[in-house]
JSON list of C-alpha atoms in Angstrom, two decimals:
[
{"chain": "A", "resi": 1, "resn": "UNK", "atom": "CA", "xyz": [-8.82, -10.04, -19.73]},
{"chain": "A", "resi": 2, "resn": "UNK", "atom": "CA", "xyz": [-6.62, -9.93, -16.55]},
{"chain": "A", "resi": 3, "resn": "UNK", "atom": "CA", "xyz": [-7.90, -6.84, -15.53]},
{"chain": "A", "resi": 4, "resn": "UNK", "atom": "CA", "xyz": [-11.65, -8.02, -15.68]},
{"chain": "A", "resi": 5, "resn": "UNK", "atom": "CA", "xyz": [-10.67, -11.48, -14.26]},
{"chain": "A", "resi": 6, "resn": "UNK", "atom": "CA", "xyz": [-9.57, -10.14, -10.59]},
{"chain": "A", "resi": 7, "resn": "UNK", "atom": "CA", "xyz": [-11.61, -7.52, -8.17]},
{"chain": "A", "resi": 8, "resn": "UNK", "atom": "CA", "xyz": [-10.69, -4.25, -9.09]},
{"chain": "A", "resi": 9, "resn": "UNK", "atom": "CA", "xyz": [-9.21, -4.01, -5.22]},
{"chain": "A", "resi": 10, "resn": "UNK", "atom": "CA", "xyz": [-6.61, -6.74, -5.59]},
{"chain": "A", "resi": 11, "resn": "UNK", "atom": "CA", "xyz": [-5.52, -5.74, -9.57]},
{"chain": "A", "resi": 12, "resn": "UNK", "atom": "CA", "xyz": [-5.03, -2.07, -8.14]},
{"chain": "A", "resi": 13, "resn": "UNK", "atom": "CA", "xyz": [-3.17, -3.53, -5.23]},
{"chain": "A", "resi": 14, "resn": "UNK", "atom": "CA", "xyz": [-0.90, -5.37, -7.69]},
{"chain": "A", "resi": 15, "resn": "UNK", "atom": "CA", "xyz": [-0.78, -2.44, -9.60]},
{"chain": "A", "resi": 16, "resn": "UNK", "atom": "CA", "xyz": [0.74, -0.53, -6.59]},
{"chain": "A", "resi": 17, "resn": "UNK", "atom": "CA", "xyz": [3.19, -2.97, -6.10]},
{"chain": "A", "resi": 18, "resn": "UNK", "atom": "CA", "xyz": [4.17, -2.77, -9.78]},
{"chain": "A", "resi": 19, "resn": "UNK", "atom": "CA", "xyz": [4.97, 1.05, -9.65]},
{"chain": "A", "resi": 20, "resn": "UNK", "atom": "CA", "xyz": [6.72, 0.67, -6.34]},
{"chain": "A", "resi": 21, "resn": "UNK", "atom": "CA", "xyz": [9.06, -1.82, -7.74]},
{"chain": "A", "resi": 22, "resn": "UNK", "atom": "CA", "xyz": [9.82, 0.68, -10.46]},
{"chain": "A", "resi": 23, "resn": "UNK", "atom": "CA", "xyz": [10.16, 4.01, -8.33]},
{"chain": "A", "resi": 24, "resn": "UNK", "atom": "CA", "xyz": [7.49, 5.58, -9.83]},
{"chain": "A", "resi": 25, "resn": "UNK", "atom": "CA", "xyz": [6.49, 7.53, -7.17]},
{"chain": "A", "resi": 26, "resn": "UNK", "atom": "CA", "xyz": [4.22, 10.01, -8.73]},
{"chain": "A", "resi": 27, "resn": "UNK", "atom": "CA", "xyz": [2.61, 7.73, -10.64]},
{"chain": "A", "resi": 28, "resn": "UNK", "atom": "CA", "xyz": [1.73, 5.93, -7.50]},
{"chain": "A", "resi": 29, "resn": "UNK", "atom": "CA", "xyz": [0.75, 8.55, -5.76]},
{"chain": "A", "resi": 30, "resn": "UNK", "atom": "CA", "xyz": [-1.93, 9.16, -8.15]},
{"chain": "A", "resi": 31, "resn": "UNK", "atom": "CA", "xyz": [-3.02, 6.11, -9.18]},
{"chain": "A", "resi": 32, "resn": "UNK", "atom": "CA", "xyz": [-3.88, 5.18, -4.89]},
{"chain": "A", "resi": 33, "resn": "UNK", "atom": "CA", "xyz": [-5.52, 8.75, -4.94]},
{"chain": "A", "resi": 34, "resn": "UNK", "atom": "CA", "xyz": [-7.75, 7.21, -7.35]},
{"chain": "A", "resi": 35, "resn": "UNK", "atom": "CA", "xyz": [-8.14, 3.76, -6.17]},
{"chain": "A", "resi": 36, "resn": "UNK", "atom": "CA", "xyz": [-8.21, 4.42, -2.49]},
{"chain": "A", "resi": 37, "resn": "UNK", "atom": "CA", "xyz": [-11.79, 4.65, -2.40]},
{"chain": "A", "resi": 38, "resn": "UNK", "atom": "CA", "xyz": [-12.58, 1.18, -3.75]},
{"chain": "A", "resi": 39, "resn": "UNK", "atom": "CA", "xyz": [-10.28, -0.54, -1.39]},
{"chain": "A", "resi": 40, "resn": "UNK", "atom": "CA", "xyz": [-11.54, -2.58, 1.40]},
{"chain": "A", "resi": 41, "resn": "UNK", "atom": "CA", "xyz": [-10.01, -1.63, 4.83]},
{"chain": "A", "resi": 42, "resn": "UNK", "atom": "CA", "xyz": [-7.64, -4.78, 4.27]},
{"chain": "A", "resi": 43, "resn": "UNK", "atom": "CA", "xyz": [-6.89, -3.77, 1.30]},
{"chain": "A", "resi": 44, "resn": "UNK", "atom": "CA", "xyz": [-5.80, 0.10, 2.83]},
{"chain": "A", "resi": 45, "resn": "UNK", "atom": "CA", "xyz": [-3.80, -2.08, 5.07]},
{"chain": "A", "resi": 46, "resn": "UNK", "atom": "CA", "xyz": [-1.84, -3.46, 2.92]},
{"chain": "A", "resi": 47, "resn": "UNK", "atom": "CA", "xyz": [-1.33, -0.97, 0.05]},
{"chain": "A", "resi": 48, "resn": "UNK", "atom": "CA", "xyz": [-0.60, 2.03, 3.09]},
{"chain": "A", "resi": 49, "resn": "UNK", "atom": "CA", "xyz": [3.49, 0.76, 3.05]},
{"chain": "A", "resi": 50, "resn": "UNK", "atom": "CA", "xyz": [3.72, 1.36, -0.41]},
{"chain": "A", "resi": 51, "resn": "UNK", "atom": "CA", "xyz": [1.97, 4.88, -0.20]},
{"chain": "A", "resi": 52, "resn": "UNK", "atom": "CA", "xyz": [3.78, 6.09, 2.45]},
{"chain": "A", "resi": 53, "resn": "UNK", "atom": "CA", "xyz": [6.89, 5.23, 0.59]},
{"chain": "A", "resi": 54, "resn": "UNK", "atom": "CA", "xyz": [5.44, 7.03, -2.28]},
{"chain": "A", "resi": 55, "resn": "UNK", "atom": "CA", "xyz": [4.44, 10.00, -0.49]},
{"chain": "A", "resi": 56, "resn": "UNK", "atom": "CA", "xyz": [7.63, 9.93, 1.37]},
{"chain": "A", "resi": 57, "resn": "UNK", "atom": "CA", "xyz": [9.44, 10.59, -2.07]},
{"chain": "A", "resi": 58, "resn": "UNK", "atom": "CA", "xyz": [7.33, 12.77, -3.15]},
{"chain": "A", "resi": 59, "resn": "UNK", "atom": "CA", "xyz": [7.88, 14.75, 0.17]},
{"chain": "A", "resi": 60, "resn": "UNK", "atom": "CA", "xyz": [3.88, 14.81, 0.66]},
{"chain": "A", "resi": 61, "resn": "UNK", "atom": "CA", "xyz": [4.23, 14.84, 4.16]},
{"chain": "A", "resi": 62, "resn": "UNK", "atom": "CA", "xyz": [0.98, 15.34, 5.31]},
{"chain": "A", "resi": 63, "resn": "UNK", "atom": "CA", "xyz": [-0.35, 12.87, 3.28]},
{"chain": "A", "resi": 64, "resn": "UNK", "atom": "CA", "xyz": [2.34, 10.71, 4.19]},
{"chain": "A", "resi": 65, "resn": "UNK", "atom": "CA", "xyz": [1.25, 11.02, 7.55]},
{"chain": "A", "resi": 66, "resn": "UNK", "atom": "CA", "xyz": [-2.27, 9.95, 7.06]},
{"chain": "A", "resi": 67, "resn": "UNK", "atom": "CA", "xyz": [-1.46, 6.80, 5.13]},
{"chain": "A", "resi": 68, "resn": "UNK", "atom": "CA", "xyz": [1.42, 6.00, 7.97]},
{"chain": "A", "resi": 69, "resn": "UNK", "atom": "CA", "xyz": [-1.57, 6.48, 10.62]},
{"chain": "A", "resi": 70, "resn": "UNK", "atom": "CA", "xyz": [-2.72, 2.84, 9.34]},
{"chain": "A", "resi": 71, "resn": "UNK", "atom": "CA", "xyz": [0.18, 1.11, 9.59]},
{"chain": "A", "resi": 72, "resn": "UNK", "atom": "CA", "xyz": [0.84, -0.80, 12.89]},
{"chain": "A", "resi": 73, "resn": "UNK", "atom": "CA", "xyz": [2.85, 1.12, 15.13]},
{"chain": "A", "resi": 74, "resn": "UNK", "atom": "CA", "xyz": [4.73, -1.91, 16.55]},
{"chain": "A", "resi": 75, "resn": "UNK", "atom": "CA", "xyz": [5.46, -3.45, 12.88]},
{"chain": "A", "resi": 76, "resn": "UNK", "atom": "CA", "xyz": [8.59, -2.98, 11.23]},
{"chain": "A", "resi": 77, "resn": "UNK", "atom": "CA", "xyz": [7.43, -0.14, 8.66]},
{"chain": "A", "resi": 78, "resn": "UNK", "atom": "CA", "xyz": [5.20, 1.18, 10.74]},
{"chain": "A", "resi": 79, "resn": "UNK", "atom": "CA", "xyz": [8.17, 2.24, 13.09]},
{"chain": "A", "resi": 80, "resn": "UNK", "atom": "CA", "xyz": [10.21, 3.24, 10.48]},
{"chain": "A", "resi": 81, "resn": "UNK", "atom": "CA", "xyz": [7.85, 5.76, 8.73]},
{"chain": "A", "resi": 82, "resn": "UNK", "atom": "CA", "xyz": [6.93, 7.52, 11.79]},
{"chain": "A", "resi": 83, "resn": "UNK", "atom": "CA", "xyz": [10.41, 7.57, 12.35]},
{"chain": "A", "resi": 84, "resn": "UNK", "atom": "CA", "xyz": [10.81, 9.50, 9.14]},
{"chain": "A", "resi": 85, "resn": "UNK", "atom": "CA", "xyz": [8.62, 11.58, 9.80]},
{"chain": "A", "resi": 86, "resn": "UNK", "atom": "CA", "xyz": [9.28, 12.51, 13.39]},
{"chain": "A", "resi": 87, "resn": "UNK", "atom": "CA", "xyz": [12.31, 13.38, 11.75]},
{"chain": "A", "resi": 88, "resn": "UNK", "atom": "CA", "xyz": [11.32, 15.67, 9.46]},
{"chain": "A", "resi": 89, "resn": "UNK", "atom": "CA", "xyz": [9.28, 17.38, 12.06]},
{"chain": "A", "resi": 90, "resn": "UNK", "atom": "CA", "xyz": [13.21, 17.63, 13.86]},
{"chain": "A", "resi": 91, "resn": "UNK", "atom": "CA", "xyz": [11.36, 16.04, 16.78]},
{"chain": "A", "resi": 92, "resn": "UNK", "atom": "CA", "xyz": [14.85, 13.33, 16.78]},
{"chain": "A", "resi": 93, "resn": "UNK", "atom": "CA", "xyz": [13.89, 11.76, 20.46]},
{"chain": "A", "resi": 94, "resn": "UNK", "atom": "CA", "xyz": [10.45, 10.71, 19.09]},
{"chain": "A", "resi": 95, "resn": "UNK", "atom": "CA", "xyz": [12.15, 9.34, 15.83]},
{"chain": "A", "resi": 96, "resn": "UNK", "atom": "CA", "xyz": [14.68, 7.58, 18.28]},
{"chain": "A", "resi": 97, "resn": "UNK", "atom": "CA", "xyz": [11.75, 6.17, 19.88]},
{"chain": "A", "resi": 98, "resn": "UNK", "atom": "CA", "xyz": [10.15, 4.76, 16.86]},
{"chain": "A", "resi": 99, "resn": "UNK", "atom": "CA", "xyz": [13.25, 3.76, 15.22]},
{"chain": "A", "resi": 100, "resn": "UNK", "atom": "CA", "xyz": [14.34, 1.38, 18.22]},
{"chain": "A", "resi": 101, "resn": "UNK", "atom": "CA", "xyz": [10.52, 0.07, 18.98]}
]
């Protein structure tokens, strides 16, 4: 009943959030994979924190990268996941960069 009651973008959104909140990275992974598609651009928006976290555990760093593309680049996570991954690359000035804003 819930499931049919809501637009399939916000109950995956929700969804998202659900798995986050548990760790369950893979799971998450997968489950955006799927329901990436059907998400309206706001909806991207706001699910791409979550992914990147996922991906981030799940060292997909490619992937990781696309998702962080979305996020702001002057918001909090935003600066913090291309932080992480500037550090990954070893590229530690950058990361200094996008760790301080």
């Amino acid at each position: 009943v819930y499931e049919r009651s809501q637009p399939r973008g916000e109950f995956g959104i929700g969804r998202l959030r659900c798995l986050s909140a548990l760790s369950e990275w893979s799971q998450l992974c997968r489950v955006a994979d799927v329901l990436w598609p059907n998400l309206a651009p706001a909806q991207q928006l706001e699910a791409a924190p979550l992914l990147a976290a996922a991906r981030w555990h799940c060292q997909q760093w490619e992937a990781m990268e696309a998702v962080t593309r979305l996020i702001p680049p002057g918001s909090y996570e935003g600066g913090f996941y291309r932080a992480v991954l500037a550090t990954h690359a070893e590229r530690y000035e950058e990361a200094r960069r996008c760790a301080t804003g």
